[in-house]
C-alpha positions as semicolon CSV with decimal commas, in nm:
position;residue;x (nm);y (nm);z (nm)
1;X;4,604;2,095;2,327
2;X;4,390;2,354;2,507
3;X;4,388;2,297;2,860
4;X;4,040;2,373;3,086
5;X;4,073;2,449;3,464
6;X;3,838;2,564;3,710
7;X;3,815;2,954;3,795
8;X;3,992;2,947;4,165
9;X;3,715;3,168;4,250
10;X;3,455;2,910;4,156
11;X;3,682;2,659;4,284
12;X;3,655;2,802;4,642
13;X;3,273;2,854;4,607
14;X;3,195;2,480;4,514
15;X;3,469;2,307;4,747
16;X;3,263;2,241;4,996
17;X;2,940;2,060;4,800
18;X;3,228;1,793;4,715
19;X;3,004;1,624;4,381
20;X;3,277;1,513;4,181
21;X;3,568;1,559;3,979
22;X;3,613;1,813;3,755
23;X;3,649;1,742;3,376
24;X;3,698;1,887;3,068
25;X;3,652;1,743;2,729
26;X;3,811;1,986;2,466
27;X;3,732;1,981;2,087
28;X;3,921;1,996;1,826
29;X;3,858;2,389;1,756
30;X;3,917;2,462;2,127
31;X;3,551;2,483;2,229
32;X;3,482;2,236;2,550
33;X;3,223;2,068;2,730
34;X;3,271;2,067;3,107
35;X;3,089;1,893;3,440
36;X;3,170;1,673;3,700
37;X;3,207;1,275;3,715
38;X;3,147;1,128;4,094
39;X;3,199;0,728;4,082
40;X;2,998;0,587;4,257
41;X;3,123;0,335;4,542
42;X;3,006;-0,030;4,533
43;X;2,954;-0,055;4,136
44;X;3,168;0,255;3,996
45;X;2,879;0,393;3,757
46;X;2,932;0,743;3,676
47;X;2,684;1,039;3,720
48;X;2,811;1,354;3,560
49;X;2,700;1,669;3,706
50;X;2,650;1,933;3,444
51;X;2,618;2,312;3,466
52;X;2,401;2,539;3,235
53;X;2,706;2,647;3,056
54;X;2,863;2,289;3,022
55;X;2,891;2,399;2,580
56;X;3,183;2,645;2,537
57;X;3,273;2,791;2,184
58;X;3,650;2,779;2,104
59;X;3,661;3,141;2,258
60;X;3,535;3,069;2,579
61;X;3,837;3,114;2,872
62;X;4,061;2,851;3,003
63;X;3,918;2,937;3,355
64;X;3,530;2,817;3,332
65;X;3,334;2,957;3,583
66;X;3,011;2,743;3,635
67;X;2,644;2,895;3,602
68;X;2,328;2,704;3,710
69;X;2,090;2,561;3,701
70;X;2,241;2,196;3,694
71;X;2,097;1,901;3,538
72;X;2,292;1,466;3,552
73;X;2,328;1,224;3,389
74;X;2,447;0,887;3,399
75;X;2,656;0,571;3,304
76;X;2,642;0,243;3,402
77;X;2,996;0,084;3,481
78;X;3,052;-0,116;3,160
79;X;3,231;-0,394;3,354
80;X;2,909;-0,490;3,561
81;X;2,631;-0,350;3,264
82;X;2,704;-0,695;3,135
83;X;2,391;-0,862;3,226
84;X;2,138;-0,524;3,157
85;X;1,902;-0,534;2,888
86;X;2,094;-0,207;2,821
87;X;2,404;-0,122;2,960
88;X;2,549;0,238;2,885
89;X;2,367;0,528;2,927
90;X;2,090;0,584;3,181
91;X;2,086;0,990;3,158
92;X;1,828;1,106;3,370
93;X;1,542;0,941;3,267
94;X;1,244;1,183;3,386
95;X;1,457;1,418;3,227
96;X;1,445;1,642;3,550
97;X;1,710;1,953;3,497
98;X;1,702;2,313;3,646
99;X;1,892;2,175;4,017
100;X;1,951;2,484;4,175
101;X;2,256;2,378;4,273
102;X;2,507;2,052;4,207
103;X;2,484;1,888;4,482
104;X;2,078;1,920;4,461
105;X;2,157;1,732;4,112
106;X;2,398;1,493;4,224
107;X;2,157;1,397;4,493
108;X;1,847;1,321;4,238
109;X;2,084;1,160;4,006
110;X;2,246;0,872;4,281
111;X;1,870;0,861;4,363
112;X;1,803;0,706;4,016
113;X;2,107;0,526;4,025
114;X;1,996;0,299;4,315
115;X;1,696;0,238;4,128
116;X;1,825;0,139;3,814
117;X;2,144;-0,031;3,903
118;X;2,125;-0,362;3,971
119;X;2,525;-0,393;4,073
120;X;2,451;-0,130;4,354
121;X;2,152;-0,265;4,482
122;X;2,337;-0,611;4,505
123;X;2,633;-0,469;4,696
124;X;2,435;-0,316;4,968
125;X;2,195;-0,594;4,991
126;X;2,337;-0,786;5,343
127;X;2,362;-1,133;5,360
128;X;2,124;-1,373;5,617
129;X;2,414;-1,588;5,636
130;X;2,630;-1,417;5,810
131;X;2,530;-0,998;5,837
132;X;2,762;-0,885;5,566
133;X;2,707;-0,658;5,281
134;X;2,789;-0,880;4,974
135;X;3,092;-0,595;4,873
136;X;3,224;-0,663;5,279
137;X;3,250;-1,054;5,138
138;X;3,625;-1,222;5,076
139;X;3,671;-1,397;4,743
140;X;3,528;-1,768;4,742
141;X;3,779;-1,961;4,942
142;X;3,872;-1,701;5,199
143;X;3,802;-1,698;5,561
144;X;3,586;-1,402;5,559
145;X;3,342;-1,580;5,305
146;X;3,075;-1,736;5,423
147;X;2,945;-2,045;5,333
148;X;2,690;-1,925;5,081
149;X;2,565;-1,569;5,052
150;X;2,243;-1,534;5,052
151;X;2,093;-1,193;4,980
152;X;1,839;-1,051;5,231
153;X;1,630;-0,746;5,215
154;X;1,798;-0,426;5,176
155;X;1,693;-0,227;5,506
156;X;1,412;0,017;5,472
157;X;1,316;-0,087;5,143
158;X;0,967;-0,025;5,124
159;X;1,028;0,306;5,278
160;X;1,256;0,416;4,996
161;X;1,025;0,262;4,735
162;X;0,716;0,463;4,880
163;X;0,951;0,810;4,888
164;X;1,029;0,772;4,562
165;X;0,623;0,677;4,424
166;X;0,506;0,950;4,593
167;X;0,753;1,178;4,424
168;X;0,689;1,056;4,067
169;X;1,012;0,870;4,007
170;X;1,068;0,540;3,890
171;X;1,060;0,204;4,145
172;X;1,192;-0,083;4,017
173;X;0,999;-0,419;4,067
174;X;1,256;-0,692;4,072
């Protein structure tokens, strides 16, 4: 099996943006596709971060050496899709690509990602009980549960809601 690495050049170049992990899916013929998964904390959807040249023929090198512009997409986590009219894929919906670079990509795609992920949303939400973010609650039982939690309004909402209208992306209404 045909393994795909990053060109220590490129390596060096896109240390610093820190978007994700590198991966490499090779085919069967030796051509790849390569991009970059980031989890995202508080759920653990996926947005993969893809370069222009993600398709590589069987005769591309071992060392790929990314080449903008970068487009996302993304995946819900299947373990909390459960209860989404459609859990799986939510690959950039406005179908926005051309990022000049991937952290400009990763940035729009975890902005669509709070909007369509309920799990996310949830987690960050803080509870009136008590202060805490529902993800900083113990297990029922524990001491560091509260009685009840009881979801507040995320902080600066509205703000984020009016960003994101005014820059033609989608708001959810929930």
């Amino acid at each position: 099996m045909r393994t795909i690495a990053v060109h220590p050049e490129a390596a060096a170049a896109l240390a610093p943006l820190a978007f994700g992990e590198f991966a490499a899916t090779v085919w069967g013929d030796g051509g790849y596709l390569a991009g970059w998964h980031y989890t995202v904390p508080g759920c653990a959807c996926l947005v993969t971060v893809w370069p222009e040249n993600m398709l590589n023929g069987p005769d591309a090198p071992a060392e790929f050496t990314p080449a903008g512009p970068w487009s996302y997409a993304g995946r819900f986590d299947v373990a909390t899709a459960e209860g989404r009219r459609s859990p799986g894929d939510w690959t950039n919906p406005a179908n926005r690509d051309g990022h000049p670079t991937p952290h400009h990509a990763l940035s729009e795609g975890l902005d669509e990602h709070r909007a369509m992920c309920f799990e996310f949303r949830q987690a960050i939400t803080r509870c009136l009980e008590c202060g805490d973010a529902k993800q900083e609650h113990g297990p029922d039982g524990s001491i560091f549960a509260c009685e009840d939690f009881r979801p507040g309004r995320e902080p600066g909402r509205r703000d984020w809601e009016m960003r994101r209208e005014e820059r033609g992306l989608y708001v959810p209404r929930d």
